[in-house]
Amino acid sequence: MSKKEVETTGHSWDGIEEYNNPLPRWWLIIWYICIIWGIGYSIAMPAWPMIKGATAGVLGWSTRAQVAEKIASFEEMNAGVEAELAAADVTEVMPGSDVYNYAVNMGASVFRANCSQCHGSGAQGNVGYPTLLDNDWLWGGTIDEIAYTVQHGVRNETDDARYSEMPKFGVDELLEPEQINQVVEFVMSLSDPDGDGTNISGHSYDAALASEGAVVFEENCASCHGEDGTGDIYQGAPNLTDAIWLYGGNRDTIHETVTYARFGVMPAWGLRLSQAEVNAAALYVHQLGGGQ
């Protein structure tokens, strides 16, 4: 029995004929259903991009609305403990309590969203931005002092901000260039307990200039940094006798600091965050291990 030949449509191009071989009916039905479904979907759901936004669809469905609904449900669920956190004295929030556990988790999110850009994702700090993992804290490292700093910030334009300002000894010509060189060498010598000409940061200094710089330091710097250079955290004056330097402890950096001064600013987060978020951030930072 010979195989039945498929008829042609009668069309021919350069001797090539077109078979009359239509698509299967089941395939056409599915295709038509998909077309109808696509038209219905584009009418019912957000679909067509416009100049601003997209067509909303007659059902008004929105992924943003779904997210907002979920956020609202979680906020409702946590409303009680969050209100308790907002009203709490942070010094009395006990580790292990429900409020403390909630605060630490909430504070981690607040920190990542608002603080990590300057202090680092692990709170390790950066040049000009202090690490929050050690015990060397300007303005104090107790939980209530941290909470105040988060709430009001440092050297911003609010009335309750932590505030201090180092004079620009070079720019404002408060010291002669030679006096600046002298006091820089003296500052470098402050962290040399052995007096061998090399401080604990590994930087050598000129002992003769340092001796002359002692007088310059006493007359111009000791009122903030203390006669022994150990600083005053409540004035924002750092300890100059250790190896912890916010901007760097080498000769050139210290010279730049004395000449131009430093003026780091931290926002008053109390103006941007809720009280619960401020307390949570303080508790989170404190439990990282730094402070007091």
Short mmCIF file of the C-alpha atoms (twelve columns), coordinates in Angstrom:
data_MODEL
# 
_entry.id   MODEL 
# 
loop_
_atom_site.group_PDB 
_atom_site.id 
_atom_site.type_symbol 
_atom_site.label_atom_id 
_atom_site.label_alt_id 
_atom_site.label_comp_id 
_atom_site.label_asym_id 
_atom_site.label_seq_id 
_atom_site.Cartn_x 
_atom_site.Cartn_y 
_atom_site.Cartn_z 
_atom_site.pdbx_PDB_model_num 
ATOM 1   C CA . MET A 1   0.000   0.000  0.000  1 
ATOM 2   C CA . SER A 2   1.495   3.289  -1.038 1 
ATOM 3   C CA . LYS A 3   1.782   6.237  1.353  1 
ATOM 4   C CA . LYS A 4   -0.912  8.853  0.791  1 
ATOM 5   C CA . GLU A 5   0.508   12.083 -0.554 1 
ATOM 6   C CA . VAL A 6   -0.447  15.372 1.117  1 
ATOM 7   C CA . GLU A 7   -2.242  17.750 -1.201 1 
ATOM 8   C CA . THR A 8   -0.664  21.069 -2.061 1 
ATOM 9   C CA . THR A 9   -2.202  24.510 -1.835 1 
ATOM 10  C CA . GLY A 10  -1.409  25.216 -5.424 1 
ATOM 11  C CA . HIS A 11  1.145   27.857 -4.522 1 
ATOM 12  C CA . SER A 12  4.564   27.478 -6.068 1 
ATOM 13  C CA . TRP A 13  7.773   29.502 -5.759 1 
ATOM 14  C CA . ASP A 14  10.637  28.664 -8.064 1 
ATOM 15  C CA . GLY A 15  9.300   25.175 -8.397 1 
ATOM 16  C CA . ILE A 16  8.820   24.713 -4.667 1 
ATOM 17  C CA . GLU A 17  5.233   23.804 -3.781 1 
ATOM 18  C CA . GLU A 18  3.413   24.463 -0.474 1 
ATOM 19  C CA . TYR A 19  1.757   21.517 1.240  1 
ATOM 20  C CA . ASN A 20  -1.797  21.943 2.444  1 
ATOM 21  C CA . ASN A 21  -0.932  20.687 5.930  1 
ATOM 22  C CA . PRO A 22  -3.030  22.647 8.538  1 
ATOM 23  C CA . LEU A 23  -2.148  22.815 12.246 1 
ATOM 24  C CA . PRO A 24  -3.802  20.264 14.540 1 
ATOM 25  C CA . ARG A 25  -7.207  21.373 15.796 1 
ATOM 26  C CA . TRP A 26  -6.241  20.830 19.462 1 
ATOM 27  C CA . TRP A 27  -3.243  23.142 19.025 1 
ATOM 28  C CA . LEU A 28  -5.393  25.859 17.449 1 
ATOM 29  C CA . ILE A 29  -7.947  25.623 20.270 1 
ATOM 30  C CA . ILE A 30  -5.217  26.082 22.909 1 
ATOM 31  C CA . TRP A 31  -3.774  28.980 20.951 1 
ATOM 32  C CA . TYR A 32  -7.145  30.732 20.734 1 
ATOM 33  C CA . ILE A 33  -7.710  30.155 24.472 1 
ATOM 34  C CA . CYS A 34  -4.311  31.749 25.235 1 
ATOM 35  C CA . ILE A 35  -5.191  34.781 23.130 1 
ATOM 36  C CA . ILE A 36  -8.520  35.195 24.910 1 
ATOM 37  C CA . TRP A 37  -6.825  34.684 28.303 1 
ATOM 38  C CA . GLY A 38  -4.134  37.255 27.452 1 
ATOM 39  C CA . ILE A 39  -6.734  39.862 26.485 1 
ATOM 40  C CA . GLY A 40  -8.681  39.206 29.663 1 
ATOM 41  C CA . TYR A 41  -5.535  39.381 31.808 1 
ATOM 42  C CA . SER A 42  -4.433  42.714 30.313 1 
ATOM 43  C CA . ILE A 43  -7.877  44.127 31.113 1 
ATOM 44  C CA . ALA A 44  -8.110  42.729 34.640 1 
ATOM 45  C CA . MET A 45  -4.501  43.118 35.852 1 
ATOM 46  C CA . PRO A 46  -1.750  45.758 35.609 1 
ATOM 47  C CA . ALA A 47  -0.234  45.079 32.220 1 
ATOM 48  C CA . TRP A 48  0.446   47.828 29.712 1 
ATOM 49  C CA . PRO A 49  3.267   50.307 30.378 1 
ATOM 50  C CA . MET A 50  2.277   53.942 30.049 1 
ATOM 51  C CA . ILE A 51  4.236   57.206 30.226 1 
ATOM 52  C CA . LYS A 52  3.771   57.220 33.991 1 
ATOM 53  C CA . GLY A 53  3.170   53.861 35.606 1 
ATOM 54  C CA . ALA A 54  1.061   51.192 33.907 1 
ATOM 55  C CA . THR A 55  -2.575  50.360 33.365 1 
ATOM 56  C CA . ALA A 56  -4.016  49.492 36.774 1 
ATOM 57  C CA . GLY A 57  -6.427  46.774 35.656 1 
ATOM 58  C CA . VAL A 58  -10.080 46.574 36.621 1 
ATOM 59  C CA . LEU A 59  -9.320  44.329 39.637 1 
ATOM 60  C CA . GLY A 60  -6.976  46.943 41.167 1 
ATOM 61  C CA . TRP A 61  -4.390  44.313 42.181 1 
ATOM 62  C CA . SER A 62  -0.987  45.654 43.305 1 
ATOM 63  C CA . THR A 63  2.191   44.061 44.622 1 
ATOM 64  C CA . ARG A 64  2.856   47.265 46.571 1 
ATOM 65  C CA . ALA A 65  -0.531  46.930 48.246 1 
ATOM 66  C CA . GLN A 66  0.283   43.334 49.158 1 
ATOM 67  C CA . VAL A 67  3.584   44.373 50.736 1 
ATOM 68  C CA . ALA A 68  1.920   47.242 52.586 1 
ATOM 69  C CA . GLU A 69  -0.720  44.851 53.888 1 
ATOM 70  C CA . LYS A 70  1.915   42.440 55.182 1 
ATOM 71  C CA . ILE A 71  3.886   45.263 56.806 1 
ATOM 72  C CA . ALA A 72  0.717   46.514 58.492 1 
ATOM 73  C CA . SER A 73  -0.053  43.029 59.802 1 
ATOM 74  C CA . PHE A 74  3.415   42.685 61.317 1 
ATOM 75  C CA . GLU A 75  3.235   46.179 62.802 1 
ATOM 76  C CA . GLU A 76  -0.066  45.262 64.405 1 
ATOM 77  C CA . MET A 77  1.416   42.031 65.702 1 
ATOM 78  C CA . ASN A 78  4.419   43.833 67.243 1 
ATOM 79  C CA . ALA A 79  2.584   46.959 68.389 1 
ATOM 80  C CA . GLY A 80  2.582   45.964 72.047 1 
ATOM 81  C CA . VAL A 81  6.278   45.167 72.419 1 
ATOM 82  C CA . GLU A 82  7.245   48.144 70.242 1 
ATOM 83  C CA . ALA A 83  5.234   50.518 72.441 1 
ATOM 84  C CA . GLU A 84  6.939   48.998 75.477 1 
ATOM 85  C CA . LEU A 85  10.336  49.525 73.859 1 
ATOM 86  C CA . ALA A 86  9.536   53.149 72.960 1 
ATOM 87  C CA . ALA A 87  8.537   53.928 76.560 1 
ATOM 88  C CA . ALA A 88  11.398  51.968 78.137 1 
ATOM 89  C CA . ASP A 89  14.395  53.323 79.996 1 
ATOM 90  C CA . VAL A 90  17.168  51.663 77.985 1 
ATOM 91  C CA . THR A 91  19.239  51.174 81.138 1 
ATOM 92  C CA . GLU A 92  16.535  48.919 82.556 1 
ATOM 93  C CA . VAL A 93  15.873  46.699 79.533 1 
ATOM 94  C CA . MET A 94  17.134  43.320 80.695 1 
ATOM 95  C CA . PRO A 95  19.051  41.036 78.307 1 
ATOM 96  C CA . GLY A 96  16.995  37.963 77.493 1 
ATOM 97  C CA . SER A 97  13.653  39.688 77.954 1 
ATOM 98  C CA . ASP A 98  11.132  39.844 75.117 1 
ATOM 99  C CA . VAL A 99  11.660  43.586 74.756 1 
ATOM 100 C CA . TYR A 100 15.446  43.192 74.635 1 
ATOM 101 C CA . ASN A 101 15.337  40.388 72.056 1 
ATOM 102 C CA . TYR A 102 12.928  42.370 69.900 1 
ATOM 103 C CA . ALA A 103 15.084  45.501 70.255 1 
ATOM 104 C CA . VAL A 104 18.279  43.756 69.182 1 
ATOM 105 C CA . ASN A 105 16.642  42.315 66.060 1 
ATOM 106 C CA . MET A 106 14.931  45.586 65.243 1 
ATOM 107 C CA . GLY A 107 18.134  47.529 65.983 1 
ATOM 108 C CA . ALA A 108 20.106  45.365 63.558 1 
ATOM 109 C CA . SER A 109 17.722  46.378 60.760 1 
ATOM 110 C CA . VAL A 110 17.829  50.040 61.778 1 
ATOM 111 C CA . PHE A 111 21.631  49.932 61.875 1 
ATOM 112 C CA . ARG A 112 21.954  48.331 58.438 1 
ATOM 113 C CA . ALA A 113 19.557  50.838 56.900 1 
ATOM 114 C CA . ASN A 114 20.879  54.011 58.541 1 
ATOM 115 C CA . CYS A 115 24.276  53.548 60.214 1 
ATOM 116 C CA . SER A 116 26.288  50.989 58.274 1 
ATOM 117 C CA . GLN A 117 27.029  53.444 55.458 1 
ATOM 118 C CA . CYS A 118 29.409  55.288 57.804 1 
ATOM 119 C CA . HIS A 119 30.269  52.833 60.579 1 
ATOM 120 C CA . GLY A 120 30.518  49.762 58.325 1 
ATOM 121 C CA . SER A 121 28.253  46.747 58.020 1 
ATOM 122 C CA . GLY A 122 29.974  45.144 61.003 1 
ATOM 123 C CA . ALA A 123 30.307  48.424 62.970 1 
ATOM 124 C CA . GLN A 124 34.072  48.253 62.441 1 
ATOM 125 C CA . GLY A 125 34.227  51.920 61.494 1 
ATOM 126 C CA . ASN A 126 36.241  53.731 58.865 1 
ATOM 127 C CA . VAL A 127 38.553  56.713 58.601 1 
ATOM 128 C CA . GLY A 128 36.611  59.565 60.196 1 
ATOM 129 C CA . TYR A 129 33.896  57.214 61.455 1 
ATOM 130 C CA . PRO A 130 34.593  55.472 64.770 1 
ATOM 131 C CA . THR A 131 34.471  51.760 65.319 1 
ATOM 132 C CA . LEU A 132 31.690  50.768 67.691 1 
ATOM 133 C CA . LEU A 133 33.376  47.543 68.763 1 
ATOM 134 C CA . ASP A 134 35.991  48.822 71.229 1 
ATOM 135 C CA . ASN A 135 35.887  50.656 74.550 1 
ATOM 136 C CA . ASP A 136 37.344  53.942 73.285 1 
ATOM 137 C CA . TRP A 137 34.202  56.082 73.024 1 
ATOM 138 C CA . LEU A 138 33.907  59.837 72.696 1 
ATOM 139 C CA . TRP A 139 30.824  61.159 74.503 1 
ATOM 140 C CA . GLY A 140 30.619  57.977 76.585 1 
ATOM 141 C CA . GLY A 141 29.868  54.355 75.843 1 
ATOM 142 C CA . THR A 142 27.247  53.416 78.423 1 
ATOM 143 C CA . ILE A 143 23.866  52.397 77.069 1 
ATOM 144 C CA . ASP A 144 22.164  55.649 78.060 1 
ATOM 145 C CA . GLU A 145 25.025  57.734 76.612 1 
ATOM 146 C CA . ILE A 146 24.848  55.797 73.353 1 
ATOM 147 C CA . ALA A 147 21.084  56.311 73.233 1 
ATOM 148 C CA . TYR A 148 21.543  60.073 73.721 1 
ATOM 149 C CA . THR A 149 24.125  60.228 70.932 1 
ATOM 150 C CA . VAL A 150 21.845  58.305 68.559 1 
ATOM 151 C CA . GLN A 151 18.903  60.510 69.495 1 
ATOM 152 C CA . HIS A 152 20.616  63.896 69.178 1 
ATOM 153 C CA . GLY A 153 23.719  63.245 67.065 1 
ATOM 154 C CA . VAL A 154 27.020  65.095 67.022 1 
ATOM 155 C CA . ARG A 155 27.808  68.624 65.812 1 
ATOM 156 C CA . ASN A 156 24.617  69.009 63.823 1 
ATOM 157 C CA . GLU A 157 22.289  72.000 63.888 1 
ATOM 158 C CA . THR A 158 19.970  70.774 66.654 1 
ATOM 159 C CA . ASP A 159 20.132  72.337 70.102 1 
ATOM 160 C CA . ASP A 160 20.786  69.107 72.036 1 
ATOM 161 C CA . ALA A 161 23.486  67.660 69.798 1 
ATOM 162 C CA . ARG A 162 26.844  66.643 71.248 1 
ATOM 163 C CA . TYR A 163 29.083  69.535 70.381 1 
ATOM 164 C CA . SER A 164 32.752  70.451 70.430 1 
ATOM 165 C CA . GLU A 165 34.960  72.196 67.929 1 
ATOM 166 C CA . MET A 166 38.707  72.022 67.574 1 
ATOM 167 C CA . PRO A 167 40.404  75.302 66.629 1 
ATOM 168 C CA . LYS A 168 42.007  75.556 63.198 1 
ATOM 169 C CA . PHE A 169 45.425  76.367 64.588 1 
ATOM 170 C CA . GLY A 170 47.046  76.751 61.180 1 
ATOM 171 C CA . VAL A 171 44.258  78.233 59.068 1 
ATOM 172 C CA . ASP A 172 43.354  80.833 61.681 1 
ATOM 173 C CA . GLU A 173 47.048  81.507 62.417 1 
ATOM 174 C CA . LEU A 174 46.683  80.662 66.091 1 
ATOM 175 C CA . LEU A 175 50.043  78.937 65.923 1 
ATOM 176 C CA . GLU A 176 53.126  79.587 63.828 1 
ATOM 177 C CA . PRO A 177 54.172  76.836 61.392 1 
ATOM 178 C CA . GLU A 178 57.148  75.988 63.610 1 
ATOM 179 C CA . GLN A 179 54.892  75.699 66.651 1 
ATOM 180 C CA . ILE A 180 52.640  73.318 64.735 1 
ATOM 181 C CA . ASN A 181 55.642  71.150 63.873 1 
ATOM 182 C CA . GLN A 182 56.664  71.165 67.524 1 
ATOM 183 C CA . VAL A 183 53.264  70.225 68.916 1 
ATOM 184 C CA . VAL A 184 52.843  67.476 66.303 1 
ATOM 185 C CA . GLU A 185 56.068  65.850 67.472 1 
ATOM 186 C CA . PHE A 186 54.967  66.216 71.091 1 
ATOM 187 C CA . VAL A 187 51.607  64.584 70.367 1 
ATOM 188 C CA . MET A 188 53.400  61.691 68.676 1 
ATOM 189 C CA . SER A 189 55.600  61.313 71.744 1 
ATOM 190 C CA . LEU A 190 52.630  61.007 74.097 1 
ATOM 191 C CA . SER A 191 52.112  57.376 73.074 1 
ATOM 192 C CA . ASP A 192 55.738  56.417 73.679 1 
ATOM 193 C CA . PRO A 193 55.763  55.074 77.255 1 
ATOM 194 C CA . ASP A 194 59.342  53.802 76.911 1 
ATOM 195 C CA . GLY A 195 60.717  57.094 75.638 1 
ATOM 196 C CA . ASP A 196 62.762  55.323 72.973 1 
ATOM 197 C CA . GLY A 197 61.756  57.681 70.171 1 
ATOM 198 C CA . THR A 198 59.130  55.387 68.629 1 
ATOM 199 C CA . ASN A 199 55.514  55.410 69.791 1 
ATOM 200 C CA . ILE A 200 53.183  52.435 70.118 1 
ATOM 201 C CA . SER A 201 51.863  53.014 66.602 1 
ATOM 202 C CA . GLY A 202 55.364  52.448 65.256 1 
ATOM 203 C CA . HIS A 203 56.013  56.083 64.289 1 
ATOM 204 C CA . SER A 204 59.296  57.740 65.222 1 
ATOM 205 C CA . TYR A 205 59.413  61.387 66.290 1 
ATOM 206 C CA . ASP A 206 61.909  64.181 66.869 1 
ATOM 207 C CA . ALA A 207 62.572  64.284 70.636 1 
ATOM 208 C CA . ALA A 208 64.027  67.798 70.529 1 
ATOM 209 C CA . LEU A 209 61.005  69.238 68.739 1 
ATOM 210 C CA . ALA A 210 58.703  67.263 71.013 1 
ATOM 211 C CA . SER A 211 60.328  68.858 74.060 1 
ATOM 212 C CA . GLU A 212 59.628  72.313 72.638 1 
ATOM 213 C CA . GLY A 213 56.110  71.261 71.691 1 
ATOM 214 C CA . ALA A 214 55.242  70.419 75.300 1 
ATOM 215 C CA . VAL A 215 54.861  74.120 76.073 1 
ATOM 216 C CA . VAL A 216 52.737  74.677 72.955 1 
ATOM 217 C CA . PHE A 217 50.532  71.762 73.951 1 
ATOM 218 C CA . GLU A 218 50.100  72.985 77.527 1 
ATOM 219 C CA . GLU A 219 49.088  76.466 76.398 1 
ATOM 220 C CA . ASN A 220 46.791  75.488 73.532 1 
ATOM 221 C CA . CYS A 221 45.657  71.868 73.769 1 
ATOM 222 C CA . ALA A 222 45.685  70.727 77.388 1 
ATOM 223 C CA . SER A 223 42.413  72.467 78.240 1 
ATOM 224 C CA . CYS A 224 40.571  69.867 76.143 1 
ATOM 225 C CA . HIS A 225 42.931  66.927 75.816 1 
ATOM 226 C CA . GLY A 226 44.201  67.131 79.390 1 
ATOM 227 C CA . GLU A 227 47.700  67.874 80.657 1 
ATOM 228 C CA . ASP A 228 48.678  64.235 80.106 1 
ATOM 229 C CA . GLY A 229 46.924  64.007 76.738 1 
ATOM 230 C CA . THR A 230 44.442  61.349 77.838 1 
ATOM 231 C CA . GLY A 231 41.525  63.446 76.562 1 
ATOM 232 C CA . ASP A 232 38.061  64.189 77.854 1 
ATOM 233 C CA . ILE A 233 35.294  62.073 76.328 1 
ATOM 234 C CA . TYR A 234 32.608  64.512 77.461 1 
ATOM 235 C CA . GLN A 235 34.200  67.312 75.447 1 
ATOM 236 C CA . GLY A 236 34.685  65.048 72.464 1 
ATOM 237 C CA . ALA A 237 38.452  65.382 72.945 1 
ATOM 238 C CA . PRO A 238 40.142  62.048 72.143 1 
ATOM 239 C CA . ASN A 239 42.887  60.320 74.065 1 
ATOM 240 C CA . LEU A 240 46.218  61.078 72.379 1 
ATOM 241 C CA . THR A 241 48.254  58.533 74.338 1 
ATOM 242 C CA . ASP A 242 46.925  55.342 72.734 1 
ATOM 243 C CA . ALA A 243 47.032  53.820 69.249 1 
ATOM 244 C CA . ILE A 244 43.386  54.545 68.431 1 
ATOM 245 C CA . TRP A 245 43.172  57.402 65.947 1 
ATOM 246 C CA . LEU A 246 39.983  58.362 64.143 1 
ATOM 247 C CA . TYR A 247 41.721  60.049 61.212 1 
ATOM 248 C CA . GLY A 248 45.183  58.501 61.520 1 
ATOM 249 C CA . GLY A 249 48.140  58.886 63.852 1 
ATOM 250 C CA . ASN A 250 51.047  59.440 61.479 1 
ATOM 251 C CA . ARG A 251 52.917  62.736 61.277 1 
ATOM 252 C CA . ASP A 252 51.241  64.081 58.132 1 
ATOM 253 C CA . THR A 253 47.730  63.307 59.344 1 
ATOM 254 C CA . ILE A 254 48.283  64.851 62.767 1 
ATOM 255 C CA . HIS A 255 49.796  67.923 61.093 1 
ATOM 256 C CA . GLU A 256 46.688  68.212 58.915 1 
ATOM 257 C CA . THR A 257 44.451  67.832 61.961 1 
ATOM 258 C CA . VAL A 258 46.225  70.577 63.902 1 
ATOM 259 C CA . THR A 259 46.305  72.888 60.881 1 
ATOM 260 C CA . TYR A 260 42.750  72.448 59.607 1 
ATOM 261 C CA . ALA A 261 40.977  70.788 62.557 1 
ATOM 262 C CA . ARG A 262 38.281  68.086 62.276 1 
ATOM 263 C CA . PHE A 263 34.528  68.497 62.432 1 
ATOM 264 C CA . GLY A 264 32.745  65.177 62.057 1 
ATOM 265 C CA . VAL A 265 28.949  65.389 62.021 1 
ATOM 266 C CA . MET A 266 26.387  62.747 62.977 1 
ATOM 267 C CA . PRO A 267 22.671  63.268 62.252 1 
ATOM 268 C CA . ALA A 268 20.117  63.603 65.029 1 
ATOM 269 C CA . TRP A 269 18.391  60.300 64.358 1 
ATOM 270 C CA . GLY A 270 15.602  61.192 66.757 1 
ATOM 271 C CA . LEU A 271 14.264  63.497 64.033 1 
ATOM 272 C CA . ARG A 272 14.159  60.694 61.467 1 
ATOM 273 C CA . LEU A 273 13.427  57.548 63.462 1 
ATOM 274 C CA . SER A 274 10.745  56.621 65.957 1 
ATOM 275 C CA . GLN A 275 11.660  56.448 69.647 1 
ATOM 276 C CA . ALA A 276 11.432  52.665 69.489 1 
ATOM 277 C CA . GLU A 277 13.904  52.613 66.595 1 
ATOM 278 C CA . VAL A 278 16.317  54.927 68.435 1 
ATOM 279 C CA . ASN A 279 16.214  52.734 71.552 1 
ATOM 280 C CA . ALA A 280 16.586  49.602 69.447 1 
ATOM 281 C CA . ALA A 281 19.632  50.990 67.633 1 
ATOM 282 C CA . ALA A 282 21.271  51.937 70.947 1 
ATOM 283 C CA . LEU A 283 20.652  48.498 72.458 1 
ATOM 284 C CA . TYR A 284 21.909  46.772 69.321 1 
ATOM 285 C CA . VAL A 285 25.109  48.804 69.203 1 
ATOM 286 C CA . HIS A 286 25.764  48.348 72.920 1 
ATOM 287 C CA . GLN A 287 25.402  44.571 72.757 1 
ATOM 288 C CA . LEU A 288 28.037  44.370 69.986 1 
ATOM 289 C CA . GLY A 289 30.618  44.413 72.769 1 
ATOM 290 C CA . GLY A 290 31.978  47.973 72.727 1 
ATOM 291 C CA . GLY A 291 31.216  50.755 75.178 1 
ATOM 292 C CA . GLN A 292 30.864  50.282 78.896 1 
# 
